[in-house]
mmCIF file of N, CA and C in Angstrom:
data_model
loop_
_atom_site.group_PDB
_atom_site.id
_atom_site.type_symbol
_atom_site.label_atom_id
_atom_site.label_comp_id
_atom_site.label_asym_id
_atom_site.label_seq_id
_atom_site.Cartn_x
_atom_site.Cartn_y
_atom_site.Cartn_z
ATOM 1 N N MET A 1 0.868 -1.044 -0.139
ATOM 2 C CA MET A 1 -0.103 -0.108 0.143
ATOM 3 C C MET A 1 0.825 1.369 -0.556
ATOM 4 N N ILE A 2 0.647 2.230 -0.480
ATOM 5 C CA ILE A 2 1.228 3.428 -0.680
ATOM 6 C C ILE A 2 1.013 4.891 -0.069
ATOM 7 N N LYS A 3 1.573 5.214 1.474
ATOM 8 C CA LYS A 3 1.764 4.952 2.054
ATOM 9 C C LYS A 3 1.698 7.424 1.399
ATOM 10 N N GLY A 4 2.827 6.811 0.570
ATOM 11 C CA GLY A 4 2.866 8.304 0.663
ATOM 12 C C GLY A 4 3.807 9.109 -0.715
ATOM 13 N N ILE A 5 3.627 10.099 -1.825
ATOM 14 C CA ILE A 5 4.791 10.484 -2.864
ATOM 15 C C ILE A 5 5.342 11.453 -2.140
ATOM 16 N N ILE A 6 7.043 11.399 -2.719
ATOM 17 C CA ILE A 6 7.810 12.493 -2.950
ATOM 18 C C ILE A 6 7.766 13.162 -4.231
ATOM 19 N N PHE A 7 7.582 14.014 -5.094
ATOM 20 C CA PHE A 7 7.498 15.078 -5.992
ATOM 21 C C PHE A 7 8.503 15.408 -6.083
ATOM 22 N N ASP A 8 9.739 15.526 -7.514
ATOM 23 C CA ASP A 8 11.000 16.649 -7.861
ATOM 24 C C ASP A 8 9.628 18.010 -7.991
ATOM 25 N N LYS A 9 10.084 19.047 -7.901
ATOM 26 C CA LYS A 9 9.539 20.331 -7.805
ATOM 27 C C LYS A 9 9.811 20.663 -9.745
ATOM 28 N N ASP A 10 10.819 20.382 -10.364
ATOM 29 C CA ASP A 10 10.788 21.110 -11.049
ATOM 30 C C ASP A 10 10.499 20.157 -12.491
ATOM 31 N N GLY A 11 10.443 19.819 -13.576
ATOM 32 C CA GLY A 11 9.999 18.269 -15.003
ATOM 33 C C GLY A 11 8.484 17.560 -13.444
ATOM 34 N N THR A 12 8.250 17.756 -13.524
ATOM 35 C CA THR A 12 6.909 17.290 -12.480
ATOM 36 C C THR A 12 5.842 17.423 -11.977
ATOM 37 N N ILE A 13 6.452 18.338 -11.356
ATOM 38 C CA ILE A 13 5.485 19.051 -10.993
ATOM 39 C C ILE A 13 4.955 20.806 -11.728
ATOM 40 N N ILE A 14 6.302 21.551 -12.168
ATOM 41 C CA ILE A 14 6.568 22.293 -12.944
ATOM 42 C C ILE A 14 6.988 22.582 -13.641
ATOM 43 N N ASP A 15 7.103 22.903 -15.182
ATOM 44 C CA ASP A 15 7.938 22.957 -16.177
ATOM 45 C C ASP A 15 9.580 23.823 -16.699
ATOM 46 N N THR A 16 9.762 24.487 -15.049
ATOM 47 C CA THR A 16 10.565 25.653 -15.466
ATOM 48 C C THR A 16 12.108 25.759 -16.197
ATOM 49 N N GLU A 17 12.448 24.147 -16.357
ATOM 50 C CA GLU A 17 13.470 23.984 -16.769
ATOM 51 C C GLU A 17 13.975 24.844 -17.804
ATOM 52 N N PRO A 18 13.211 24.360 -19.020
ATOM 53 C CA PRO A 18 13.076 24.766 -20.754
ATOM 54 C C PRO A 18 14.117 26.899 -19.540
ATOM 55 N N LEU A 19 13.236 27.916 -19.074
ATOM 56 C CA LEU A 19 13.421 28.618 -18.821
ATOM 57 C C LEU A 19 14.276 29.436 -17.981
ATOM 58 N N HIS A 20 14.285 28.035 -16.302
ATOM 59 C CA HIS A 20 16.029 28.672 -15.952
ATOM 60 C C HIS A 20 16.897 28.094 -17.497
ATOM 61 N N LEU A 21 17.026 26.867 -18.062
ATOM 62 C CA LEU A 21 17.956 26.828 -19.463
ATOM 63 C C LEU A 21 18.240 28.182 -20.203
ATOM 64 N N ARG A 22 17.036 29.270 -20.902
ATOM 65 C CA ARG A 22 16.797 30.260 -21.004
ATOM 66 C C ARG A 22 18.133 30.480 -20.677
ATOM 67 N N MET A 23 17.200 31.028 -19.632
ATOM 68 C CA MET A 23 18.041 32.652 -18.752
ATOM 69 C C MET A 23 19.765 32.416 -18.150
ATOM 70 N N TRP A 24 19.818 31.490 -17.805
ATOM 71 C CA TRP A 24 21.551 30.618 -17.842
ATOM 72 C C TRP A 24 21.768 31.113 -19.062
ATOM 73 N N VAL A 25 22.030 30.412 -20.567
ATOM 74 C CA VAL A 25 22.710 31.480 -21.775
ATOM 75 C C VAL A 25 22.235 32.451 -22.037
ATOM 76 N N GLU A 26 21.356 33.160 -21.556
ATOM 77 C CA GLU A 26 21.387 34.559 -21.798
ATOM 78 C C GLU A 26 22.527 35.432 -21.170
ATOM 79 N N GLU A 27 22.244 35.530 -19.899
ATOM 80 C CA GLU A 27 22.875 35.100 -18.793
ATOM 81 C C GLU A 27 24.535 35.275 -18.804
ATOM 82 N N LEU A 28 24.763 34.028 -18.984
ATOM 83 C CA LEU A 28 26.209 33.624 -20.002
ATOM 84 C C LEU A 28 27.080 34.338 -20.133
ATOM 85 N N LYS A 29 25.920 33.849 -21.545
ATOM 86 C CA LYS A 29 26.564 34.705 -22.986
ATOM 87 C C LYS A 29 26.669 37.223 -22.785
ATOM 88 N N ASN A 30 25.379 37.528 -21.747
ATOM 89 C CA ASN A 30 25.329 38.276 -22.416
ATOM 90 C C ASN A 30 26.959 39.144 -21.160
ATOM 91 N N GLN A 31 27.671 38.202 -20.600
ATOM 92 C CA GLN A 31 28.514 38.398 -19.336
ATOM 93 C C GLN A 31 30.806 38.396 -19.925
ATOM 94 N N GLY A 32 30.520 37.056 -21.804
ATOM 95 C CA GLY A 32 31.338 37.209 -22.505
ATOM 96 C C GLY A 32 31.145 36.066 -22.500
ATOM 97 N N TYR A 33 30.766 34.651 -21.015
ATOM 98 C CA TYR A 33 31.331 33.323 -21.608
ATOM 99 C C TYR A 33 30.940 32.557 -22.715
ATOM 100 N N PRO A 34 30.847 31.066 -23.660
ATOM 101 C CA PRO A 34 30.106 30.726 -24.816
ATOM 102 C C PRO A 34 29.227 29.484 -24.336
ATOM 103 N N ALA A 35 28.699 30.713 -23.495
ATOM 104 C CA ALA A 35 26.957 29.608 -23.300
ATOM 105 C C ALA A 35 26.641 28.630 -24.720
ATOM 106 N N THR A 36 26.179 27.543 -23.710
ATOM 107 C CA THR A 36 25.153 27.370 -24.493
ATOM 108 C C THR A 36 23.861 26.209 -24.468
ATOM 109 N N ASP A 37 23.026 25.712 -25.193
ATOM 110 C CA ASP A 37 22.189 25.018 -24.508
ATOM 111 C C ASP A 37 22.369 23.592 -23.678
ATOM 112 N N ASP A 38 23.828 22.917 -24.946
ATOM 113 C CA ASP A 38 24.055 21.795 -24.652
ATOM 114 C C ASP A 38 24.968 21.450 -22.821
ATOM 115 N N ILE A 39 24.967 22.804 -22.800
ATOM 116 C CA ILE A 39 25.973 23.111 -21.797
ATOM 117 C C ILE A 39 25.480 23.511 -20.507
ATOM 118 N N LEU A 40 25.117 24.003 -20.378
ATOM 119 C CA LEU A 40 23.566 24.518 -19.341
ATOM 120 C C LEU A 40 22.621 23.045 -19.007
ATOM 121 N N PHE A 41 22.464 22.408 -19.574
ATOM 122 C CA PHE A 41 21.463 21.540 -20.037
ATOM 123 C C PHE A 41 22.251 20.401 -19.153
ATOM 124 N N GLU A 42 23.325 19.759 -18.877
ATOM 125 C CA GLU A 42 24.362 19.193 -17.926
ATOM 126 C C GLU A 42 23.864 19.464 -16.841
ATOM 127 N N CYS A 43 23.891 20.811 -16.395
ATOM 128 C CA CYS A 43 23.152 21.385 -14.943
ATOM 129 C C CYS A 43 22.117 20.978 -14.508
ATOM 130 N N ILE A 44 21.317 20.407 -14.992
ATOM 131 C CA ILE A 44 20.008 20.489 -14.537
ATOM 132 C C ILE A 44 19.965 19.527 -13.657
ATOM 133 N N GLY A 45 19.441 19.514 -12.002
ATOM 134 C CA GLY A 45 19.644 18.741 -11.477
ATOM 135 C C GLY A 45 20.722 19.053 -10.537
ATOM 136 N N LEU A 46 21.546 19.490 -10.702
ATOM 137 C CA LEU A 46 22.689 20.532 -9.282
ATOM 138 C C LEU A 46 22.668 21.588 -8.897
ATOM 139 N N ASN A 47 22.669 21.576 -7.547
ATOM 140 C CA ASN A 47 23.022 21.980 -6.513
ATOM 141 C C ASN A 47 23.701 23.582 -7.188
ATOM 142 N N TYR A 48 24.889 24.723 -6.946
ATOM 143 C CA TYR A 48 25.422 25.551 -7.880
ATOM 144 C C TYR A 48 26.600 25.120 -7.018
ATOM 145 N N PRO A 49 27.278 24.794 -6.629
ATOM 146 C CA PRO A 49 28.042 24.182 -6.164
ATOM 147 C C PRO A 49 28.950 23.142 -6.837
ATOM 148 N N SER A 50 27.510 21.657 -7.326
ATOM 149 C CA SER A 50 28.473 20.981 -8.356
ATOM 150 C C SER A 50 27.747 22.165 -9.805
ATOM 151 N N MET A 51 27.169 22.660 -9.910
ATOM 152 C CA MET A 51 27.357 23.359 -11.288
ATOM 153 C C MET A 51 28.159 24.383 -11.425
ATOM 154 N N ASN A 52 29.301 25.181 -10.390
ATOM 155 C CA ASN A 52 30.754 25.953 -10.466
ATOM 156 C C ASN A 52 31.025 25.103 -11.255
ATOM 157 N N VAL A 53 31.478 23.422 -10.202
ATOM 158 C CA VAL A 53 32.809 22.476 -10.776
ATOM 159 C C VAL A 53 32.174 22.613 -12.454
ATOM 160 N N LEU A 54 30.847 22.050 -12.640
ATOM 161 C CA LEU A 54 30.969 21.302 -14.713
ATOM 162 C C LEU A 54 31.533 22.979 -15.043
ATOM 163 N N LEU A 55 30.733 23.457 -14.487
ATOM 164 C CA LEU A 55 30.787 25.768 -15.565
ATOM 165 C C LEU A 55 32.241 25.709 -15.465
ATOM 166 N N LYS A 56 32.954 25.516 -14.637
ATOM 167 C CA LYS A 56 34.985 25.634 -14.446
ATOM 168 C C LYS A 56 35.613 24.833 -15.278
ATOM 169 N N GLY A 57 34.542 24.122 -16.348
ATOM 170 C CA GLY A 57 34.864 23.034 -16.938
ATOM 171 C C GLY A 57 35.172 23.506 -18.032
ATOM 172 N N TYR A 58 34.455 23.832 -18.818
ATOM 173 C CA TYR A 58 33.915 24.619 -20.115
ATOM 174 C C TYR A 58 34.450 26.253 -20.123
ATOM 175 N N PHE A 59 34.157 26.586 -18.649
ATOM 176 C CA PHE A 59 34.734 28.972 -18.764
ATOM 177 C C PHE A 59 36.076 29.013 -17.992
ATOM 178 N N GLY A 60 36.974 28.289 -17.821
ATOM 179 C CA GLY A 60 38.134 28.029 -17.371
ATOM 180 C C GLY A 60 37.714 28.552 -15.358
ATOM 181 N N ASP A 61 39.310 28.441 -14.700
ATOM 182 C CA ASP A 61 39.374 28.305 -13.563
ATOM 183 C C ASP A 61 38.439 29.398 -12.945
ATOM 184 N N GLY A 62 38.984 30.152 -13.824
ATOM 185 C CA GLY A 62 38.338 32.088 -13.468
ATOM 186 C C GLY A 62 37.208 31.960 -12.788
ATOM 187 N N PHE A 63 36.670 31.148 -13.701
ATOM 188 C CA PHE A 63 34.845 31.564 -13.482
ATOM 189 C C PHE A 63 33.925 31.189 -11.754
ATOM 190 N N GLU A 64 33.418 32.123 -11.452
ATOM 191 C CA GLU A 64 32.919 31.702 -10.242
ATOM 192 C C GLU A 64 31.273 31.648 -10.784
ATOM 193 N N ILE A 65 30.103 30.771 -10.089
ATOM 194 C CA ILE A 65 28.550 31.066 -10.920
ATOM 195 C C ILE A 65 27.698 31.749 -9.887
ATOM 196 N N GLY A 66 28.947 31.936 -8.862
ATOM 197 C CA GLY A 66 27.877 33.250 -7.123
ATOM 198 C C GLY A 66 27.554 33.942 -7.492
ATOM 199 N N PRO A 67 28.058 35.413 -8.719
ATOM 200 C CA PRO A 67 27.600 36.745 -8.865
ATOM 201 C C PRO A 67 26.510 35.795 -9.671
ATOM 202 N N PHE A 68 26.437 35.056 -11.048
ATOM 203 C CA PHE A 68 25.374 35.121 -11.640
ATOM 204 C C PHE A 68 23.924 34.618 -10.916
ATOM 205 N N ILE A 69 23.572 33.535 -10.079
ATOM 206 C CA ILE A 69 22.509 33.466 -9.454
ATOM 207 C C ILE A 69 21.671 34.261 -9.330
ATOM 208 N N PRO A 70 21.977 34.854 -9.101
ATOM 209 C CA PRO A 70 20.792 36.466 -8.140
ATOM 210 C C PRO A 70 20.444 36.909 -9.459
ATOM 211 N N VAL A 71 20.628 37.479 -10.852
ATOM 212 C CA VAL A 71 20.972 37.542 -11.306
ATOM 213 C C VAL A 71 19.791 37.261 -12.552
ATOM 214 N N VAL A 72 19.977 35.834 -12.267
ATOM 215 C CA VAL A 72 19.266 34.885 -13.439
ATOM 216 C C VAL A 72 18.145 34.449 -12.299
ATOM 217 N N ASN A 73 18.078 34.768 -11.219
ATOM 218 C CA ASN A 73 17.234 33.900 -10.140
ATOM 219 C C ASN A 73 15.480 35.340 -10.576
ATOM 220 N N GLU A 74 16.264 36.539 -10.916
ATOM 221 C CA GLU A 74 15.739 37.462 -10.807
ATOM 222 C C GLU A 74 15.621 37.519 -11.837
ATOM 223 N N LYS A 75 15.476 36.830 -13.059
ATOM 224 C CA LYS A 75 14.853 37.794 -14.221
ATOM 225 C C LYS A 75 14.380 36.390 -14.644
ATOM 226 N N VAL A 76 14.402 35.006 -13.586
ATOM 227 C CA VAL A 76 13.705 33.814 -13.567
ATOM 228 C C VAL A 76 12.029 34.341 -13.376
ATOM 229 N N ARG A 77 12.268 35.012 -11.634
ATOM 230 C CA ARG A 77 11.107 35.036 -11.294
ATOM 231 C C ARG A 77 10.600 36.780 -11.761
ATOM 232 N N ILE A 78 10.893 37.416 -12.800
ATOM 233 C CA ILE A 78 10.087 38.497 -13.841
ATOM 234 C C ILE A 78 9.232 37.996 -14.714
ATOM 235 N N TYR A 79 10.013 36.671 -15.357
ATOM 236 C CA TYR A 79 9.195 35.719 -16.735
ATOM 237 C C TYR A 79 7.976 35.586 -16.043
ATOM 238 N N GLU A 80 8.291 34.688 -15.333
ATOM 239 C CA GLU A 80 7.243 34.247 -14.116
ATOM 240 C C GLU A 80 5.578 34.929 -14.142
ATOM 241 N N LEU A 81 6.075 35.629 -13.322
ATOM 242 C CA LEU A 81 4.970 36.918 -12.566
ATOM 243 C C LEU A 81 4.902 37.674 -13.510
ATOM 244 N N GLU A 82 5.801 37.753 -14.323
ATOM 245 C CA GLU A 82 5.042 38.509 -15.162
ATOM 246 C C GLU A 82 3.914 37.584 -16.878
ATOM 247 N N ASN A 83 4.465 36.457 -17.204
ATOM 248 C CA ASN A 83 3.623 35.830 -17.636
ATOM 249 C C ASN A 83 3.164 34.208 -17.203
ATOM 250 N N GLY A 84 3.491 33.775 -16.036
ATOM 251 C CA GLY A 84 3.194 32.420 -15.303
ATOM 252 C C GLY A 84 3.889 31.095 -15.338
ATOM 253 N N ILE A 85 3.632 30.444 -14.060
ATOM 254 C CA ILE A 85 4.297 29.654 -14.278
ATOM 255 C C ILE A 85 3.771 28.220 -14.355
ATOM 256 N N PRO A 86 4.910 27.502 -15.397
ATOM 257 C CA PRO A 86 4.084 26.821 -15.927
ATOM 258 C C PRO A 86 3.654 25.308 -15.504
ATOM 259 N N LEU A 87 2.337 24.843 -14.874
ATOM 260 C CA LEU A 87 2.069 23.499 -14.972
ATOM 261 C C LEU A 87 1.452 22.876 -15.691
ATOM 262 N N LYS A 88 2.902 21.092 -15.259
ATOM 263 C CA LYS A 88 2.978 20.674 -15.697
ATOM 264 C C LYS A 88 1.055 19.540 -15.923
ATOM 265 N N LYS A 89 0.786 18.724 -17.376
ATOM 266 C CA LYS A 89 -0.463 18.773 -17.341
ATOM 267 C C LYS A 89 -0.876 17.846 -16.804
ATOM 268 N N GLY A 90 -1.620 17.376 -16.125
ATOM 269 C CA GLY A 90 -2.713 16.543 -15.080
ATOM 270 C C GLY A 90 -1.929 16.163 -13.365
ATOM 271 N N PHE A 91 -0.908 17.075 -13.149
ATOM 272 C CA PHE A 91 -0.745 17.431 -11.775
ATOM 273 C C PHE A 91 -1.997 18.239 -11.194
ATOM 274 N N ILE A 92 -2.616 18.442 -11.549
ATOM 275 C CA ILE A 92 -3.848 18.550 -10.053
ATOM 276 C C ILE A 92 -3.940 17.891 -9.870
ATOM 277 N N GLU A 93 -4.901 17.295 -10.971
ATOM 278 C CA GLU A 93 -5.947 15.578 -10.844
ATOM 279 C C GLU A 93 -5.359 15.040 -9.745
ATOM 280 N N LEU A 94 -3.644 14.431 -9.829
ATOM 281 C CA LEU A 94 -3.114 13.812 -9.898
ATOM 282 C C LEU A 94 -3.024 13.966 -8.474
ATOM 283 N N SER A 95 -2.254 14.834 -7.787
ATOM 284 C CA SER A 95 -2.445 15.530 -6.908
ATOM 285 C C SER A 95 -4.389 16.177 -5.903
ATOM 286 N N ASP A 96 -4.985 16.020 -6.799
ATOM 287 C CA ASP A 96 -6.579 15.845 -5.900
ATOM 288 C C ASP A 96 -7.138 14.499 -5.636
ATOM 289 N N TYR A 97 -6.590 13.137 -6.702
ATOM 290 C CA TYR A 97 -6.330 11.320 -6.157
ATOM 291 C C TYR A 97 -6.313 11.578 -4.858
ATOM 292 N N LEU A 98 -4.601 11.411 -4.754
ATOM 293 C CA LEU A 98 -3.905 11.569 -3.715
ATOM 294 C C LEU A 98 -4.520 11.877 -2.697
ATOM 295 N N ARG A 99 -5.096 13.418 -2.646
ATOM 296 C CA ARG A 99 -5.723 13.913 -1.897
ATOM 297 C C ARG A 99 -6.887 12.702 -1.143
ATOM 298 N N GLU A 100 -7.500 12.928 -2.037
ATOM 299 C CA GLU A 100 -9.129 11.904 -2.538
ATOM 300 C C GLU A 100 -8.948 10.033 -1.201
ATOM 301 N N LYS A 101 -7.400 9.568 -1.437
ATOM 302 C CA LYS A 101 -6.764 8.411 -1.062
ATOM 303 C C LYS A 101 -6.512 8.945 0.060
ATOM 304 N N ASN A 102 -6.680 9.573 0.271
ATOM 305 C CA ASN A 102 -5.251 9.996 2.192
ATOM 306 C C ASN A 102 -4.136 9.677 1.430
ATOM 307 N N ILE A 103 -3.061 10.071 0.580
ATOM 308 C CA ILE A 103 -2.342 9.275 0.285
ATOM 309 C C ILE A 103 -1.383 10.590 0.587
ATOM 310 N N ARG A 104 -0.028 10.542 1.211
ATOM 311 C CA ARG A 104 0.337 11.875 1.402
ATOM 312 C C ARG A 104 1.232 11.889 0.441
ATOM 313 N N SER A 105 1.841 13.525 0.482
ATOM 314 C CA SER A 105 2.640 13.770 -0.767
ATOM 315 C C SER A 105 3.693 15.365 0.161
ATOM 316 N N ALA A 106 4.937 15.563 -0.654
ATOM 317 C CA ALA A 106 5.754 16.152 -0.374
ATOM 318 C C ALA A 106 6.548 16.595 -1.446
ATOM 319 N N VAL A 107 6.686 17.570 -1.552
ATOM 320 C CA VAL A 107 7.517 18.242 -2.799
ATOM 321 C C VAL A 107 9.412 18.373 -2.442
ATOM 322 N N ALA A 108 10.358 17.573 -3.115
ATOM 323 C CA ALA A 108 11.221 17.641 -3.203
ATOM 324 C C ALA A 108 12.316 18.088 -4.411
ATOM 325 N N THR A 109 13.090 18.992 -3.915
ATOM 326 C CA THR A 109 13.931 20.027 -5.230
ATOM 327 C C THR A 109 15.399 20.703 -5.151
ATOM 328 N N SER A 110 16.376 20.623 -5.899
ATOM 329 C CA SER A 110 17.285 21.459 -5.344
ATOM 330 C C SER A 110 17.667 22.607 -5.943
ATOM 331 N N SER A 111 16.152 22.804 -5.768
ATOM 332 C CA SER A 111 15.996 24.727 -6.443
ATOM 333 C C SER A 111 16.926 25.210 -4.705
ATOM 334 N N MET A 112 16.612 26.619 -5.007
ATOM 335 C CA MET A 112 16.434 27.530 -3.425
ATOM 336 C C MET A 112 15.691 27.000 -2.871
ATOM 337 N N HIS A 113 15.568 27.515 -1.731
ATOM 338 C CA HIS A 113 14.260 26.804 -0.895
ATOM 339 C C HIS A 113 12.310 28.110 -1.243
ATOM 340 N N ASP A 114 13.149 29.724 -1.332
ATOM 341 C CA ASP A 114 12.365 30.439 -0.693
ATOM 342 C C ASP A 114 11.793 30.574 -3.113
ATOM 343 N N GLU A 115 13.277 29.803 -3.669
ATOM 344 C CA GLU A 115 12.115 30.311 -5.512
ATOM 345 C C GLU A 115 11.165 28.685 -4.741
ATOM 346 N N ALA A 116 11.452 27.419 -4.542
ATOM 347 C CA ALA A 116 10.296 26.456 -4.544
ATOM 348 C C ALA A 116 9.575 26.911 -3.843
ATOM 349 N N VAL A 117 9.614 27.565 -3.036
ATOM 350 C CA VAL A 117 7.976 28.259 -1.840
ATOM 351 C C VAL A 117 7.794 29.555 -2.847
ATOM 352 N N PHE A 118 8.055 30.457 -3.621
ATOM 353 C CA PHE A 118 7.824 31.221 -4.683
ATOM 354 C C PHE A 118 6.967 29.852 -5.377
ATOM 355 N N CYS A 119 6.867 29.105 -5.980
ATOM 356 C CA CYS A 119 6.964 28.750 -7.476
ATOM 357 C C CYS A 119 4.922 28.188 -6.822
ATOM 358 N N LEU A 120 5.645 27.439 -5.505
ATOM 359 C CA LEU A 120 4.662 26.580 -5.395
ATOM 360 C C LEU A 120 3.288 27.147 -4.671
ATOM 361 N N THR A 121 3.669 28.334 -4.058
ATOM 362 C CA THR A 121 2.916 30.144 -3.281
ATOM 363 C C THR A 121 2.115 30.229 -4.078
ATOM 364 N N HIS A 122 2.648 30.517 -5.695
ATOM 365 C CA HIS A 122 1.759 31.592 -6.800
ATOM 366 C C HIS A 122 0.698 30.239 -7.277
ATOM 367 N N LEU A 123 1.782 29.125 -8.070
ATOM 368 C CA LEU A 123 0.499 28.478 -8.344
ATOM 369 C C LEU A 123 -0.267 27.883 -7.258
ATOM 370 N N ASP A 124 -0.678 28.526 -5.756
ATOM 371 C CA ASP A 124 -1.901 28.040 -4.705
ATOM 372 C C ASP A 124 -1.637 26.479 -4.642
ATOM 373 N N ILE A 125 -0.775 25.499 -4.450
ATOM 374 C CA ILE A 125 -0.026 24.565 -4.370
ATOM 375 C C ILE A 125 0.548 24.139 -3.708
ATOM 376 N N ILE A 126 1.188 25.002 -2.347
ATOM 377 C CA ILE A 126 2.367 24.607 -1.360
ATOM 378 C C ILE A 126 1.295 23.768 0.098
#
């Protein structure tokens, strides 16, 4: 008997990975780094320290991810406020079914806590 479900936020509940990828590529290019979708695709699911190591491999030891994080996150948040956050098809129905069957659910994510809370609150599914 299933007693609980753990959802990954990005790619399962909401579909923001393409948006994050686009904003990272855009900002890195704006700062002179030869970023591509393929490079940033490798970063999906990584935390920032792991992403930093990966990107240093592409952009050199002098690369530091720190200054990019707040800039990219702000660009993503502005886009989401202006255009909405894309909810994955079928999630609401699945969530309703789980609640109906008294099956608990939780969300796991490699996203920053405040970003996750913002998205889930904005979609009224927290």
